[in-house]
Amino acid sequence: MPRQPRRAGLDRAEQLVAELFEHPPVSEAELAQRLAGVEPARARFQLVKRLRAGSLTEAQVPLLVHAFSCLGSGEEVESLAGILHAGEDPHRGAAALQILAGTDPARLEALLDQLPP
């Protein structure tokens, strides 16, 4: 797929994340290749931003989870924990739960121990 011209006002990570959801990769290998072209911390930030905004459809959640499996949760682990702990939106909480389960199971276990029964 040819690269789209850079959108005005968007940094590279923001543009790449937007393109991932507009033109999803067809395989895990393509996803990893596309993510390799951006700073992981910036990409994670943009992915969490998208999750917080509630702009993802249920069908897009697996792509988000797979992107984090490529990038790790890194410094966004606390943001993901906050989304899960807030419990404001079950859809977002479930996505954060899936991401943490795949990228930081120890942190997830500690978080689950803190939640009320």
Short mmCIF file of the C-alpha atoms (twelve columns), coordinates in Angstrom:
data_MODEL
# 
_entry.id   MODEL 
# 
loop_
_atom_site.group_PDB 
_atom_site.id 
_atom_site.type_symbol 
_atom_site.label_atom_id 
_atom_site.label_alt_id 
_atom_site.label_comp_id 
_atom_site.label_asym_id 
_atom_site.label_seq_id 
_atom_site.Cartn_x 
_atom_site.Cartn_y 
_atom_site.Cartn_z 
_atom_site.pdbx_PDB_model_num 
ATOM 1   C CA . MET A 1   0.000   0.000  0.000  1 
ATOM 2   C CA . PRO A 2   1.536   3.363  -0.969 1 
ATOM 3   C CA . ARG A 3   2.100   5.816  1.852  1 
ATOM 4   C CA . GLN A 4   -0.416  8.610  2.141  1 
ATOM 5   C CA . PRO A 5   0.950   12.158 2.206  1 
ATOM 6   C CA . ARG A 6   1.590   13.393 5.727  1 
ATOM 7   C CA . ARG A 7   -1.434  15.079 7.246  1 
ATOM 8   C CA . ALA A 8   -0.882  18.620 8.425  1 
ATOM 9   C CA . GLY A 9   -0.598  18.946 12.198 1 
ATOM 10  C CA . LEU A 10  -0.072  15.259 12.933 1 
ATOM 11  C CA . ASP A 11  3.196   13.853 14.213 1 
ATOM 12  C CA . ARG A 12  4.518   10.620 12.743 1 
ATOM 13  C CA . ALA A 13  3.115   8.378  15.500 1 
ATOM 14  C CA . GLU A 14  -0.307  9.995  15.405 1 
ATOM 15  C CA . GLN A 15  -0.422  9.604  11.632 1 
ATOM 16  C CA . LEU A 16  0.703   5.983  11.756 1 
ATOM 17  C CA . VAL A 17  -1.893  5.067  14.395 1 
ATOM 18  C CA . ALA A 18  -4.639  6.802  12.409 1 
ATOM 19  C CA . GLU A 19  -3.569  4.885  9.293  1 
ATOM 20  C CA . LEU A 20  -3.616  1.584  11.202 1 
ATOM 21  C CA . PHE A 21  -7.297  2.011  11.949 1 
ATOM 22  C CA . GLU A 22  -8.213  3.479  8.548  1 
ATOM 23  C CA . HIS A 23  -6.321  0.769  6.633  1 
ATOM 24  C CA . PRO A 24  -5.839  -2.161 9.020  1 
ATOM 25  C CA . PRO A 25  -2.925  -4.513 8.415  1 
ATOM 26  C CA . VAL A 26  -3.799  -7.909 6.992  1 
ATOM 27  C CA . SER A 27  -1.377  -9.853 9.189  1 
ATOM 28  C CA . GLU A 28  0.594   -9.676 12.422 1 
ATOM 29  C CA . ALA A 29  3.764   -9.385 10.331 1 
ATOM 30  C CA . GLU A 30  2.423   -6.331 8.499  1 
ATOM 31  C CA . LEU A 31  1.367   -4.759 11.792 1 
ATOM 32  C CA . ALA A 32  4.852   -5.271 13.249 1 
ATOM 33  C CA . GLN A 33  6.455   -3.872 10.095 1 
ATOM 34  C CA . ARG A 34  4.288   -0.758 10.136 1 
ATOM 35  C CA . LEU A 35  4.898   -0.167 13.842 1 
ATOM 36  C CA . ALA A 36  8.655   -0.559 13.364 1 
ATOM 37  C CA . GLY A 37  8.675   2.805  11.594 1 
ATOM 38  C CA . VAL A 38  7.720   4.842  14.676 1 
ATOM 39  C CA . GLU A 39  9.004   5.528  18.182 1 
ATOM 40  C CA . PRO A 40  7.227   2.966  20.431 1 
ATOM 41  C CA . ALA A 41  6.520   5.401  23.290 1 
ATOM 42  C CA . ARG A 42  4.804   7.870  20.933 1 
ATOM 43  C CA . ALA A 43  2.767   5.083  19.313 1 
ATOM 44  C CA . ARG A 44  1.659   3.735  22.708 1 
ATOM 45  C CA . PHE A 45  0.633   7.237  23.762 1 
ATOM 46  C CA . GLN A 46  -1.483  7.636  20.625 1 
ATOM 47  C CA . LEU A 47  -3.081  4.213  21.091 1 
ATOM 48  C CA . VAL A 48  -4.052  5.007  24.700 1 
ATOM 49  C CA . LYS A 49  -5.336  8.405  23.602 1 
ATOM 50  C CA . ARG A 50  -7.594  6.663  21.084 1 
ATOM 51  C CA . LEU A 51  -8.772  4.190  23.724 1 
ATOM 52  C CA . ARG A 52  -9.547  6.971  26.233 1 
ATOM 53  C CA . ALA A 53  -11.482 8.921  23.606 1 
ATOM 54  C CA . GLY A 54  -13.815 5.970  23.145 1 
ATOM 55  C CA . SER A 55  -13.450 6.264  19.395 1 
ATOM 56  C CA . LEU A 56  -12.766 2.568  18.810 1 
ATOM 57  C CA . THR A 57  -15.414 0.186  17.585 1 
ATOM 58  C CA . GLU A 58  -15.646 -3.265 19.099 1 
ATOM 59  C CA . ALA A 59  -14.160 -4.654 15.888 1 
ATOM 60  C CA . GLN A 60  -11.093 -2.399 16.253 1 
ATOM 61  C CA . VAL A 61  -10.196 -3.545 19.774 1 
ATOM 62  C CA . PRO A 62  -8.257  -6.637 18.592 1 
ATOM 63  C CA . LEU A 63  -6.060  -4.385 16.431 1 
ATOM 64  C CA . LEU A 64  -5.367  -2.177 19.455 1 
ATOM 65  C CA . VAL A 65  -4.504  -5.221 21.574 1 
ATOM 66  C CA . HIS A 66  -2.226  -6.639 18.849 1 
ATOM 67  C CA . ALA A 67  -0.485  -3.286 18.453 1 
ATOM 68  C CA . PHE A 68  0.321   -3.319 22.167 1 
ATOM 69  C CA . SER A 69  1.561   -6.899 21.875 1 
ATOM 70  C CA . CYS A 70  4.090   -5.597 19.339 1 
ATOM 71  C CA . LEU A 71  5.006   -2.474 21.318 1 
ATOM 72  C CA . GLY A 72  4.603   -3.602 24.923 1 
ATOM 73  C CA . SER A 73  2.767   -1.445 27.428 1 
ATOM 74  C CA . GLY A 74  5.868   0.536  28.445 1 
ATOM 75  C CA . GLU A 75  5.189   3.780  30.279 1 
ATOM 76  C CA . GLU A 76  1.487   3.562  29.403 1 
ATOM 77  C CA . VAL A 77  0.935   0.754  31.898 1 
ATOM 78  C CA . GLU A 78  -0.289  3.282  34.490 1 
ATOM 79  C CA . SER A 79  -2.691  4.867  31.980 1 
ATOM 80  C CA . LEU A 80  -4.068  1.435  31.126 1 
ATOM 81  C CA . ALA A 81  -4.355  0.605  34.822 1 
ATOM 82  C CA . GLY A 82  -6.242  3.871  35.349 1 
ATOM 83  C CA . ILE A 83  -8.709  3.025  32.575 1 
ATOM 84  C CA . LEU A 84  -9.276  -0.399 34.096 1 
ATOM 85  C CA . HIS A 85  -9.548  0.886  37.658 1 
ATOM 86  C CA . ALA A 86  -11.932 3.732  36.745 1 
ATOM 87  C CA . GLY A 87  -14.518 1.267  35.483 1 
ATOM 88  C CA . GLU A 88  -16.355 4.066  33.676 1 
ATOM 89  C CA . ASP A 89  -16.763 2.183  30.414 1 
ATOM 90  C CA . PRO A 90  -16.803 -1.623 30.311 1 
ATOM 91  C CA . HIS A 91  -15.701 -1.618 26.649 1 
ATOM 92  C CA . ARG A 92  -12.572 0.444  27.409 1 
ATOM 93  C CA . GLY A 93  -11.931 -1.470 30.613 1 
ATOM 94  C CA . ALA A 94  -12.087 -4.791 28.783 1 
ATOM 95  C CA . ALA A 95  -9.604  -3.504 26.184 1 
ATOM 96  C CA . ALA A 96  -7.226  -2.303 28.916 1 
ATOM 97  C CA . LEU A 97  -7.598  -5.668 30.657 1 
ATOM 98  C CA . GLN A 98  -6.688  -7.545 27.461 1 
ATOM 99  C CA . ILE A 99  -3.677  -5.304 26.834 1 
ATOM 100 C CA . LEU A 100 -2.341  -5.672 30.374 1 
ATOM 101 C CA . ALA A 101 -2.943  -9.437 30.343 1 
ATOM 102 C CA . GLY A 102 -0.797  -9.718 27.241 1 
ATOM 103 C CA . THR A 103 1.921   -7.194 28.074 1 
ATOM 104 C CA . ASP A 104 2.215   -6.985 31.880 1 
ATOM 105 C CA . PRO A 105 0.462   -9.893 33.628 1 
ATOM 106 C CA . ALA A 106 2.167   -9.174 36.976 1 
ATOM 107 C CA . ARG A 107 0.852   -5.589 36.990 1 
ATOM 108 C CA . LEU A 108 -2.595  -6.841 36.020 1 
ATOM 109 C CA . GLU A 109 -2.603  -9.351 38.862 1 
ATOM 110 C CA . ALA A 110 -1.635  -6.624 41.342 1 
ATOM 111 C CA . LEU A 111 -4.416  -4.394 39.995 1 
ATOM 112 C CA . LEU A 112 -7.008  -7.127 40.235 1 
ATOM 113 C CA . ASP A 113 -6.017  -7.709 43.848 1 
ATOM 114 C CA . GLN A 114 -6.794  -4.035 44.565 1 
ATOM 115 C CA . LEU A 115 -10.290 -4.110 43.057 1 
ATOM 116 C CA . PRO A 116 -13.259 -4.623 45.367 1 
ATOM 117 C CA . PRO A 117 -14.883 -8.084 45.209 1 
# 
